[in-house]
Amino acid sequence: MTPVPVITIDGAGGTGKGVVSQLIAKKLKWHLLDSGALYRVLALAAQKHNVSIEIENESALTVLAEHLDVQFVAVALGEFPRVLLEGEEVTNIIRTEKTGNSASKVGALPAVRSALLNRQRAFRQSPGLVTDGRDMGTVVFPDADVKIFLTASPHVRAQRRHNQLKERGIDVNLSDLVEELTERDRRDQERTVAPLKPAMDAVLVDTDFLTIDEVVEKILSVVKQKI
Ligand code: DC
């Protein structure tokens, strides 16, 4: 039996991987895994259950990860799902910079990452999966059919994040954002387990001068050649 096809889209925050993955999943009518959302929900669960995110609490956080009661409710294949933690709507709360930072901290703990591995692999369902994250092509789906790694300069990424937040009515300082993104990158790249880096067989796409549609087109042309 041939395995269900997978397209992995990895990269740092602000490279556009979230929206690009969603558009590709929608176009192909495949499932979508936003792995960052899992780490974000776990960070929120830790806050809810008063477990602070530090190395000393790795086993408590691992237990939380193993029992994480999270639901992704998609209206249709490839659509961004609503996210529920213990039955409670957290779709918007998980998107704040604060939760992103806590997600990066909780994601630096090796036992927590292992606890979330099978949960992520379970998203591999017919007719196919598009998945976005940091280690999708390197660790979670090393046998993926197409691996993409998106890049963009820190300034462009901060500007995109700034626009995104502004659209949601959240006004943040641009230079604070550059600083936060750089700090988060450093943590994601330097962690010992599953650091943010391209898989050996990933196709690198620099998105600095490309629109979202152009990035999607580029990836779809790679998909056409390989699948
Ligand atoms: O993609 P995102 O911004 O939603 O991810 C938030 C954080 O979660 C990111 O800074 C690091 C962590 N993360 C991870 O460690 N591994 C993943 N596959 C996805 C996210």
XYZ file of C-alpha atoms and ligand atoms in Angstrom:
247
model
C 0.000 0.000 0.000
C 1.450 3.418 -0.922
C 1.632 5.819 2.008
C -0.643 8.873 2.097
C 1.246 11.766 0.395
C 2.610 14.593 2.539
C 3.854 18.090 1.715
C 5.862 19.700 4.520
C 6.259 23.469 4.724
C 8.757 24.558 7.360
C 10.219 27.920 8.235
C 10.445 30.616 10.863
C 7.532 32.788 11.991
C 6.488 35.461 9.512
C 7.650 33.579 6.424
C 3.999 33.101 5.453
C 3.989 29.338 5.945
C 0.636 29.340 7.775
C -1.403 30.985 5.046
C 0.586 29.336 2.246
C -0.007 25.863 3.732
C -3.685 26.590 4.102
C -4.058 27.765 0.496
C -2.232 24.716 -0.811
C -4.315 22.330 1.311
C -7.460 24.062 0.088
C -6.378 23.874 -3.556
C -5.496 20.172 -3.331
C -8.438 19.415 -0.988
C -6.017 17.778 1.426
C -5.890 17.809 5.234
C -3.981 20.541 7.037
C -1.791 20.269 10.130
C -0.720 23.508 11.785
C 1.810 21.978 14.189
C 2.565 25.362 15.776
C -1.048 25.452 16.970
C -0.421 22.271 18.972
C 2.557 23.848 20.750
C 0.562 27.032 21.270
C -2.387 25.111 22.791
C -0.008 23.211 25.056
C 1.491 26.510 26.257
C -2.013 27.720 27.037
C -2.872 24.464 28.842
C 0.265 24.910 30.979
C -0.883 28.405 31.922
C -4.403 27.149 32.671
C -3.092 24.393 34.945
C -0.490 26.624 36.611
C 2.529 24.715 35.325
C 5.256 27.217 34.521
C 7.273 26.521 31.383
C 10.764 25.678 32.564
C 13.099 22.735 32.259
C 12.415 21.653 35.893
C 8.790 21.063 34.928
C 9.568 18.966 31.843
C 7.846 15.838 33.179
C 4.697 17.706 34.263
C 4.590 19.416 30.861
C 5.080 16.062 29.138
C 2.122 14.603 31.036
C 0.091 17.641 29.954
C 1.175 17.045 26.330
C 0.240 13.348 26.507
C -3.229 14.154 27.809
C -3.792 17.382 25.909
C -7.512 17.637 25.192
C -7.368 19.594 21.948
C -9.784 19.545 19.041
C -9.294 20.976 15.581
C -12.693 21.535 14.033
C -12.425 22.129 10.286
C -15.496 23.146 8.314
C -14.041 21.677 5.117
C -10.841 20.022 3.938
C -8.000 22.556 3.840
C -9.820 25.261 5.806
C -8.248 26.815 8.921
C -9.891 24.916 11.792
C -11.387 26.278 14.986
C -9.275 25.207 17.939
C -10.738 23.978 21.227
C -8.812 23.317 24.443
C -10.776 21.190 26.912
C -13.899 22.123 24.980
C -13.198 25.862 25.223
C -12.709 28.046 22.132
C -9.045 29.183 21.923
C -8.828 29.884 18.165
C -7.835 33.533 18.616
C -6.079 33.477 21.996
C -3.412 31.060 20.751
C -2.334 33.605 18.097
C -0.885 36.230 20.459
C 2.883 36.898 20.511
C 2.945 35.936 24.199
C 1.520 32.471 23.460
C 3.911 32.125 20.490
C 6.839 32.776 22.784
C 5.611 30.310 25.408
C 5.059 27.765 22.604
C 8.673 28.207 21.558
C 9.798 27.602 25.168
C 7.668 24.486 25.620
C 8.828 23.240 22.199
C 12.443 23.344 23.362
C 11.792 20.437 25.768
C 12.703 17.073 24.149
C 10.237 14.880 26.103
C 7.389 17.237 25.225
C 8.275 16.984 21.516
C 8.246 13.163 21.668
C 4.880 13.235 23.421
C 3.413 15.218 20.508
C 4.952 13.130 17.731
C 2.251 10.502 17.206
C -0.502 13.050 17.556
C 0.989 14.946 14.612
C 1.532 11.801 12.523
C -2.127 10.856 13.017
C -3.061 13.783 10.738
C -1.664 11.833 7.778
C -4.977 10.798 6.287
C -6.184 10.219 2.746
C -6.189 11.928 0.270
C -3.085 13.783 1.584
C -1.633 16.142 4.183
C -0.124 19.599 4.028
C 1.703 20.415 7.218
C 3.453 23.515 8.529
C 5.999 23.886 11.302
C 9.684 23.842 12.142
C 10.585 20.135 11.999
C 7.949 18.665 9.690
C 10.417 17.629 6.964
C 13.285 16.720 9.302
C 11.629 14.787 12.156
C 7.870 14.332 11.967
C 7.493 13.353 8.287
C 11.035 12.517 7.083
C 9.541 10.493 4.192
C 7.384 13.395 2.914
C 6.918 13.564 -0.873
C 7.647 17.300 -1.075
C 9.583 19.344 1.478
C 9.618 23.113 1.323
C 11.586 25.497 3.536
C 10.470 29.132 3.459
C 12.822 31.961 4.365
C 12.511 35.756 4.676
C 14.674 38.452 6.237
C 13.878 39.424 9.865
C 12.693 42.888 8.856
C 10.234 41.598 6.236
C 8.923 38.982 8.652
C 8.435 41.532 11.434
C 6.641 43.858 9.003
C 4.297 41.036 7.919
C 3.577 40.098 11.538
C 2.979 43.780 12.298
C 0.428 44.051 9.465
C -1.263 40.823 10.550
C -1.639 42.062 14.135
C -2.797 45.475 12.941
C -5.561 43.812 10.915
C -6.735 42.259 14.169
C -6.651 45.665 15.869
C -3.486 44.927 17.857
C -0.882 47.686 17.679
C 2.672 46.666 18.525
C 6.014 48.376 18.101
C 7.893 47.191 14.975
C 11.355 47.164 16.550
C 10.001 45.194 19.545
C 8.655 42.670 17.041
C 12.047 42.368 15.276
C 13.653 41.757 18.669
C 11.048 39.147 19.700
C 11.275 37.326 16.378
C 15.067 37.217 16.563
C 14.932 35.865 20.115
C 12.341 33.222 19.138
C 14.410 32.211 16.060
C 17.485 31.819 18.204
C 15.624 29.514 20.616
C 14.008 27.499 17.806
C 17.305 27.127 15.927
C 19.583 26.386 18.865
C 17.485 23.796 20.708
C 19.065 20.358 20.858
C 16.064 18.426 19.556
C 14.395 19.074 16.191
C 15.829 22.572 15.663
C 14.466 24.834 12.963
C 16.493 23.945 9.876
C 15.809 22.791 6.317
C 15.757 19.054 5.608
C 18.637 17.942 3.346
C 16.143 17.321 0.551
C 14.040 20.480 1.077
C 13.433 23.050 -1.648
C 14.322 26.518 -0.277
C 12.020 29.379 -1.224
C 13.045 32.953 -0.346
C 9.772 34.840 0.077
C 11.150 38.387 0.581
C 10.083 39.616 -2.853
C 7.201 37.229 -3.516
C 3.500 37.657 -2.860
C 1.587 34.877 -1.092
C 0.095 33.823 -4.447
C 3.540 33.650 -6.036
C 4.832 31.454 -3.201
C 1.796 29.171 -3.589
C 2.379 28.956 -7.387
C 6.033 28.116 -6.863
C 5.254 25.337 -4.393
C 2.484 23.922 -6.595
C 4.914 23.721 -9.511
C 7.310 21.676 -7.317
C 4.377 19.475 -6.235
C 3.424 18.881 -9.889
C 6.919 17.653 -10.679
C 7.123 15.321 -7.683
C 3.647 13.907 -7.043
O 4.488 28.404 13.780
P 4.087 29.093 15.056
O 4.538 30.529 15.128
O 2.621 28.946 15.348
O 4.870 28.302 16.215
C 4.941 28.789 17.541
C 6.128 28.171 18.260
O 5.892 26.769 18.458
C 7.460 28.255 17.533
O 8.174 29.438 17.837
C 8.206 27.036 18.025
C 7.115 26.036 18.348
N 6.975 25.022 17.283
C 7.852 23.976 17.318
O 8.721 23.923 18.190
N 7.744 22.981 16.381
C 6.820 23.038 15.419
N 6.740 22.049 14.541
C 5.934 24.141 15.357
C 6.047 25.129 16.312
